[in-house]
Amino acid sequence: MATITRVDDPADPRVDDFRDLTTADRRPDRPGGRGLVIAEGVVVVRRMIDSPYPVRSLLGVPRRFDELADDLAGLPVPAYAADAETMAAVVGFHLNRGVLAVADRAVPPDVTALLRHARLVAVLEGVNDHENLGALFRNAAALGVDAVLLGPRCSDPLYRRSVRVSMGHVLRVPFAELPGPWPSSLEVLRAAGLRVAALTPAADARPLSTVAPDQRIAVLLGAEGPGLTADALAAADLRVRIPMAPGVDSLNVATAAAVAFHALGAAGRP
Amino acid sequence: MATITRVDDPADPRVDDFRDLTTADRRPDRPGGRGLVIAEGVVVVRRMIDSPYPVRSLLGVPRRFDELADDLAGLPVPAYAADAETMAAVVGFHLNRGVLAVADRAVPPDVTALLRHARLVAVLEGVNDHENLGALFRNAAALGVDAVLLGPRCSDPLYRRSVRVSMGHVLRVPFAELPGPWPSSLEVLRAAGLRVAALTPAADARPLSTVAPDQRIAVLLGAEGPGLTADALAAADLRVRIPMAPGVDSLNVATAAAVAFHALGAAGRP
C-alpha cells in the first residue's frame, strides 16, 4: 500500500523528482539529466503502475489519490498529497491533471528476444517530434504492434510530452534502440523472419492493400517531412505506399503508421 | 496581381480583418461574429488562394510575399506588408508563420449534388474538438474522401485552429451540414446510393477488413470519448470496427477515420 504523506512546503526535498519539470524537460537525455519518466493524469499514472517501469513516488491532489485507491493498494512507494498551489509551485506550472507519478527507466528489452515471436513491428528512422512519437505509440498499442525499434535520430519515447500524448502506451509497448550501423542493422529483423516494408509516398511503391496479409512484417517509417533516407529505403525488402489523392503531400507520420499497422497487421486481414 | 501595400501602424483599419484573432476565435460562429476564414502560413494561404473561398486580403512579412509571388500574380486583392512586430500588434500574438490570408465564407454546396457521384463520404456526429476536426479533414483529403457531412454538435470546420491543423485541406474537401432531423437525415445518403457504415468499438461490429470493397460508402464517425449515439448507430446500414488490442480504449477520432477511409475507400482495394 502506498503511504500517503501530506506535503505543504513546495521546497520539501521529498518531491524533488517532480521539481521544475519544464526545465528538466529541456535536456532529459543529456549526461547529468535525471532520465526519470513522468506520468501525468489518472489514466497515464495507472498505466505506469501497471508497466515494467519501477515507480518511485507520486504527487497529487487528494481527490486523484482517491480515484487511484485500487491502483495504489499494492504499490509500496510514497504518495505525496498536496494542494493544487503547492503542486504548481513544485512542478513549475499549473497542472490540470492533478496527479503525477515518477519512475526510473527500465532496462531495455533484448532486441532478438523481442523479435522472436513478433508478428508486427515498427522501425523508426528520424522520428524526432515528441508528439508524433507519442501518437505513434498510442496507435501501435491499439493496433497490435508487438515492438517498436528505434533507428537513428529518433526522439526519446520517454520524454514527458511523448508519454502524455501516447496516453501512457509508450510504457506498455516494448521498444528498444536497434543496435549496430544503420541501415544494415535491419538484418536482425530478417534474421528473425520478418519482412521489412518501407512506407513511402513514392509512386512506384506497392499499395498497402496489395501486400499479402499473412506475413510477419516490420513497417519502416521515417519522419513526416523528409521521410526515409535513400539508404533505409534501399535496405527494405519491399516499399509500400498509402494511395493518396493528388495534391496532398502526406499524412501525419503517426496517422500513416496507423493505416499501415491496420492494413499489414492481423487487424487488416479479412 | 495583388497590390502589396506597406502597413506600419498597427491601428490601420485596412487590416481590421486580422485584428485580435484570439479574441475573435472565441465566438467565431455567433451572431455578430465576423465568420471570416483565416489561413496561416505559406502552405495554407496557398491552399486558400486555390480554394472556392473568396480571399479578401493578406497580411504578411515581405519575405513570405516573395515566396507567394506566383500565387499572388492572379489575385486582385490587397496584400499588406508589415514587419513582424506590427503584425504581432495587429493579430494580438507573435505569429511565427509570417503570413495570413482572410476569406469570406463560401455558399455551402448542395448536399444532393455533393452526393451524386461521391464514392467515399464522411458523416460526423458530435465531433466538437477543433484539432480533431482539422486533422480529420487533412486525412479525408489525403485518402480520397469526396465530401464531409456534419451532423449535430460538430465544431465549425472553418475555425482558425481547424483550418491550421487541416493544413488548409478543410478549404478543399467539400463539406455541408446535413439538413433535417438527425439521424433520419441519413436517408439522403441511402437515396444517393451510399451505404452508411457506423464506426464503433463494439465487439459485435464487423471488422473493417470484412466489408466488401466495391461499395459506395459513407463512414459515420462520433466524437473520441462518447462515440456515436445509440440513435445514430441504429440508423446505420452496418456497424464496422477497427480490431483493437485488449486494454486500449480507442484511437484518436481522426486516426480512426484515416484507417476507415483507407480500408473502405478505393485506396484499400487490392
mmCIF file of N, CA and C in Angstrom, chain A residues 47 138-139 141-143 169 172 208-209 224 242-252 255 258-259 262-263 267-270, chain B residues 47 138-139 141-143 169 172 208-209 224 242-252 255 258-259 262-263 267-270:
data_model
loop_
_atom_site.group_PDB
_atom_site.id
_atom_site.type_symbol
_atom_site.label_atom_id
_atom_site.label_comp_id
_atom_site.label_asym_id
_atom_site.label_seq_id
_atom_site.Cartn_x
_atom_site.Cartn_y
_atom_site.Cartn_z
ATOM 1 N N ARG A 47 -1.436 3.462 -16.016
ATOM 2 C CA ARG A 47 -0.657 2.634 -16.959
ATOM 3 C C ARG A 47 0.789 2.506 -16.486
ATOM 4 N N ARG A 138 0.729 5.302 -29.227
ATOM 5 C CA ARG A 138 -0.686 5.063 -28.930
ATOM 6 C C ARG A 138 -1.310 4.180 -30.024
ATOM 7 N N ASN A 139 -1.010 4.530 -31.283
ATOM 8 C CA ASN A 139 -1.562 3.771 -32.397
ATOM 9 C C ASN A 139 -0.990 2.351 -32.434
ATOM 10 N N ALA A 141 -0.022 0.594 -29.883
ATOM 11 C CA ALA A 141 -0.666 -0.189 -28.827
ATOM 12 C C ALA A 141 -2.051 -0.640 -29.273
ATOM 13 N N ALA A 142 -2.810 0.269 -29.880
ATOM 14 C CA ALA A 142 -4.182 -0.056 -30.275
ATOM 15 C C ALA A 142 -4.211 -1.112 -31.368
ATOM 16 N N LEU A 143 -3.245 -1.052 -32.278
ATOM 17 C CA LEU A 143 -3.330 -1.868 -33.486
ATOM 18 C C LEU A 143 -2.426 -3.102 -33.436
ATOM 19 N N HIS A 169 0.818 4.687 -23.352
ATOM 20 C CA HIS A 169 1.067 3.416 -24.043
ATOM 21 C C HIS A 169 2.542 3.210 -24.364
ATOM 22 N N ARG A 172 3.815 0.657 -22.276
ATOM 23 C CA ARG A 172 3.294 -0.699 -22.475
ATOM 24 C C ARG A 172 3.883 -1.401 -23.683
ATOM 25 N N LEU A 208 -0.474 -0.514 -50.162
ATOM 26 C CA LEU A 208 -0.559 -1.349 -48.963
ATOM 27 C C LEU A 208 -1.473 -2.550 -49.138
ATOM 28 N N SER A 209 -2.605 -2.312 -49.799
ATOM 29 C CA SER A 209 -3.632 -3.350 -49.874
ATOM 30 C C SER A 209 -3.213 -4.516 -50.758
ATOM 31 N N GLU A 224 7.955 12.879 -40.742
ATOM 32 C CA GLU A 224 6.887 13.419 -41.571
ATOM 33 C C GLU A 224 7.385 14.217 -42.778
ATOM 34 N N ILE A 242 0.623 4.294 -49.154
ATOM 35 C CA ILE A 242 -0.799 4.537 -48.955
ATOM 36 C C ILE A 242 -1.256 5.353 -50.153
ATOM 37 N N PRO A 243 -2.119 4.808 -50.993
ATOM 38 C CA PRO A 243 -2.560 5.592 -52.155
ATOM 39 C C PRO A 243 -3.170 6.915 -51.692
ATOM 40 N N MET A 244 -2.697 7.990 -52.279
ATOM 41 C CA MET A 244 -3.146 9.299 -51.809
ATOM 42 C C MET A 244 -3.685 10.153 -52.929
ATOM 43 N N ALA A 245 -4.613 11.020 -52.559
ATOM 44 C CA ALA A 245 -5.231 11.915 -53.534
ATOM 45 C C ALA A 245 -4.174 12.874 -54.079
ATOM 46 N N PRO A 246 -4.308 13.254 -55.356
ATOM 47 C CA PRO A 246 -3.356 14.203 -55.940
ATOM 48 C C PRO A 246 -3.384 15.531 -55.174
ATOM 49 N N GLY A 247 -2.242 16.151 -55.029
ATOM 50 C CA GLY A 247 -2.178 17.467 -54.401
ATOM 51 C C GLY A 247 -2.077 17.423 -52.892
ATOM 52 N N VAL A 248 -2.084 16.243 -52.305
ATOM 53 C CA VAL A 248 -1.930 16.146 -50.860
ATOM 54 C C VAL A 248 -0.540 15.604 -50.582
ATOM 55 N N ASP A 249 0.211 16.332 -49.767
ATOM 56 C CA ASP A 249 1.606 15.991 -49.570
ATOM 57 C C ASP A 249 1.769 14.678 -48.835
ATOM 58 N N SER A 250 1.145 14.583 -47.692
ATOM 59 C CA SER A 250 1.387 13.415 -46.864
ATOM 60 C C SER A 250 0.418 13.418 -45.703
ATOM 61 N N LEU A 251 0.360 12.286 -45.040
ATOM 62 C CA LEU A 251 -0.340 12.191 -43.778
ATOM 63 C C LEU A 251 0.658 12.452 -42.654
ATOM 64 N N ASN A 252 0.164 12.794 -41.514
ATOM 65 C CA ASN A 252 0.973 12.805 -40.315
ATOM 66 C C ASN A 252 1.603 11.415 -40.127
ATOM 67 N N THR A 255 -0.379 8.952 -38.115
ATOM 68 C CA THR A 255 -1.594 8.540 -38.823
ATOM 69 C C THR A 255 -1.260 7.542 -39.924
ATOM 70 N N ALA A 258 -0.645 4.292 -38.419
ATOM 71 C CA ALA A 258 -1.874 3.595 -38.023
ATOM 72 C C ALA A 258 -2.504 2.894 -39.220
ATOM 73 N N VAL A 259 -2.558 3.585 -40.347
ATOM 74 C CA VAL A 259 -3.127 2.971 -41.557
ATOM 75 C C VAL A 259 -2.325 1.725 -41.943
ATOM 76 N N HIS A 262 -2.809 -1.184 -39.421
ATOM 77 C CA HIS A 262 -4.088 -1.847 -39.633
ATOM 78 C C HIS A 262 -4.046 -2.719 -40.886
ATOM 79 N N ALA A 263 -3.521 -2.171 -41.955
ATOM 80 C CA ALA A 263 -3.563 -2.887 -43.234
ATOM 81 C C ALA A 263 -2.631 -4.096 -43.236
ATOM 82 N N ALA A 267 -5.223 -7.121 -37.889
ATOM 83 C CA ALA A 267 -6.494 -6.413 -37.945
ATOM 84 C C ALA A 267 -7.002 -6.248 -39.371
ATOM 85 N N GLY A 268 -6.075 -6.135 -40.312
ATOM 86 C CA GLY A 268 -6.463 -5.847 -41.682
ATOM 87 C C GLY A 268 -6.809 -7.094 -42.501
ATOM 88 N N ARG A 269 -6.699 -8.256 -41.872
ATOM 89 C CA ARG A 269 -6.938 -9.497 -42.635
ATOM 90 C C ARG A 269 -8.396 -9.907 -42.588
ATOM 91 N N PRO A 270 -8.989 -10.074 -43.757
ATOM 92 C CA PRO A 270 -10.413 -10.438 -43.781
ATOM 93 C C PRO A 270 -10.627 -11.817 -43.104
ATOM 94 N N ARG B 47 -3.284 27.233 -50.282
ATOM 95 C CA ARG B 47 -4.492 26.414 -50.468
ATOM 96 C C ARG B 47 -5.748 27.280 -50.449
ATOM 97 N N ARG B 138 -7.755 16.797 -42.932
ATOM 98 C CA ARG B 138 -6.469 16.505 -43.596
ATOM 99 C C ARG B 138 -6.453 15.060 -44.075
ATOM 100 N N ASN B 139 -6.894 14.151 -43.212
ATOM 101 C CA ASN B 139 -6.907 12.740 -43.577
ATOM 102 C C ASN B 139 -7.925 12.464 -44.683
ATOM 103 N N ALA B 141 -8.804 14.517 -47.034
ATOM 104 C CA ALA B 141 -8.225 14.997 -48.294
ATOM 105 C C ALA B 141 -7.220 13.990 -48.840
ATOM 106 N N ALA B 142 -6.373 13.485 -47.962
ATOM 107 C CA ALA B 142 -5.320 12.568 -48.411
ATOM 108 C C ALA B 142 -5.901 11.258 -48.922
ATOM 109 N N LEU B 143 -6.982 10.804 -48.302
ATOM 110 C CA LEU B 143 -7.454 9.445 -48.568
ATOM 111 C C LEU B 143 -8.688 9.415 -49.473
ATOM 112 N N HIS B 169 -6.649 21.865 -45.782
ATOM 113 C CA HIS B 169 -7.473 20.949 -46.576
ATOM 114 C C HIS B 169 -8.965 21.105 -46.303
ATOM 115 N N ARG B 172 -10.494 22.588 -49.105
ATOM 116 C CA ARG B 172 -10.527 21.821 -50.361
ATOM 117 C C ARG B 172 -11.594 20.739 -50.370
ATOM 118 N N LEU B 208 -13.457 -3.984 -40.113
ATOM 119 C CA LEU B 208 -13.383 -3.206 -41.355
ATOM 120 C C LEU B 208 -12.996 -4.051 -42.556
ATOM 121 N N SER B 209 -12.029 -4.935 -42.337
ATOM 122 C CA SER B 209 -11.464 -5.672 -43.470
ATOM 123 C C SER B 209 -12.443 -6.685 -44.065
ATOM 124 N N GLU B 224 -14.451 11.357 -30.001
ATOM 125 C CA GLU B 224 -13.481 10.419 -29.448
ATOM 126 C C GLU B 224 -13.943 9.770 -28.146
ATOM 127 N N ILE B 242 -12.591 -1.238 -35.980
ATOM 128 C CA ILE B 242 -11.165 -1.477 -36.171
ATOM 129 C C ILE B 242 -10.751 -2.447 -35.071
ATOM 130 N N PRO B 243 -10.336 -3.646 -35.434
ATOM 131 C CA PRO B 243 -9.952 -4.583 -34.376
ATOM 132 C C PRO B 243 -8.827 -3.980 -33.529
ATOM 133 N N MET B 244 -9.014 -4.006 -32.231
ATOM 134 C CA MET B 244 -8.057 -3.338 -31.353
ATOM 135 C C MET B 244 -7.523 -4.254 -30.275
ATOM 136 N N ALA B 245 -6.295 -3.990 -29.878
ATOM 137 C CA ALA B 245 -5.658 -4.797 -28.832
ATOM 138 C C ALA B 245 -6.417 -4.624 -27.519
ATOM 139 N N PRO B 246 -6.446 -5.679 -26.709
ATOM 140 C CA PRO B 246 -7.130 -5.577 -25.417
ATOM 141 C C PRO B 246 -6.479 -4.505 -24.538
ATOM 142 N N GLY B 247 -7.290 -3.798 -23.784
ATOM 143 C CA GLY B 247 -6.744 -2.820 -22.836
ATOM 144 C C GLY B 247 -6.510 -1.457 -23.436
ATOM 145 N N VAL B 248 -6.776 -1.304 -24.733
ATOM 146 C CA VAL B 248 -6.612 0.009 -25.349
ATOM 147 C C VAL B 248 -7.998 0.569 -25.620
ATOM 148 N N ASP B 249 -8.263 1.741 -25.114
ATOM 149 C CA ASP B 249 -9.608 2.291 -25.180
ATOM 150 C C ASP B 249 -10.022 2.599 -26.610
ATOM 151 N N SER B 250 -9.247 3.399 -27.269
ATOM 152 C CA SER B 250 -9.667 3.843 -28.582
ATOM 153 C C SER B 250 -8.515 4.553 -29.265
ATOM 154 N N LEU B 251 -8.694 4.770 -30.551
ATOM 155 C CA LEU B 251 -7.798 5.636 -31.301
ATOM 156 C C LEU B 251 -8.370 7.048 -31.277
ATOM 157 N N ASN B 252 -7.532 8.006 -31.526
ATOM 158 C CA ASN B 252 -7.998 9.361 -31.809
ATOM 159 C C ASN B 252 -8.997 9.300 -32.973
ATOM 160 N N THR B 255 -7.569 9.659 -36.426
ATOM 161 C CA THR B 255 -6.750 8.499 -36.795
ATOM 162 C C THR B 255 -7.646 7.322 -37.164
ATOM 163 N N ALA B 258 -8.964 7.862 -40.517
ATOM 164 C CA ALA B 258 -7.983 7.583 -41.576
ATOM 165 C C ALA B 258 -7.922 6.092 -41.872
ATOM 166 N N VAL B 259 -7.905 5.289 -40.826
ATOM 167 C CA VAL B 259 -7.867 3.830 -41.022
ATOM 168 C C VAL B 259 -9.109 3.378 -41.786
ATOM 169 N N HIS B 262 -9.080 4.559 -45.492
ATOM 170 C CA HIS B 262 -8.185 3.724 -46.291
ATOM 171 C C HIS B 262 -8.803 2.355 -46.562
ATOM 172 N N ALA B 263 -9.343 1.761 -45.520
ATOM 173 C CA ALA B 263 -9.847 0.394 -45.665
ATOM 174 C C ALA B 263 -11.099 0.332 -46.536
ATOM 175 N N ALA B 267 -8.532 3.260 -51.931
ATOM 176 C CA ALA B 267 -7.137 3.008 -51.575
ATOM 177 C C ALA B 267 -6.943 1.619 -50.985
ATOM 178 N N GLY B 268 -7.977 1.130 -50.303
ATOM 179 C CA GLY B 268 -7.815 -0.134 -49.615
ATOM 180 C C GLY B 268 -8.135 -1.354 -50.467
ATOM 181 N N ARG B 269 -8.509 -1.119 -51.718
ATOM 182 C CA ARG B 269 -8.895 -2.252 -52.565
ATOM 183 C C ARG B 269 -7.691 -2.841 -53.293
ATOM 184 N N PRO B 270 -7.456 -4.130 -53.121
ATOM 185 C CA PRO B 270 -6.303 -4.748 -53.772
ATOM 186 C C PRO B 270 -6.420 -4.677 -55.298
#
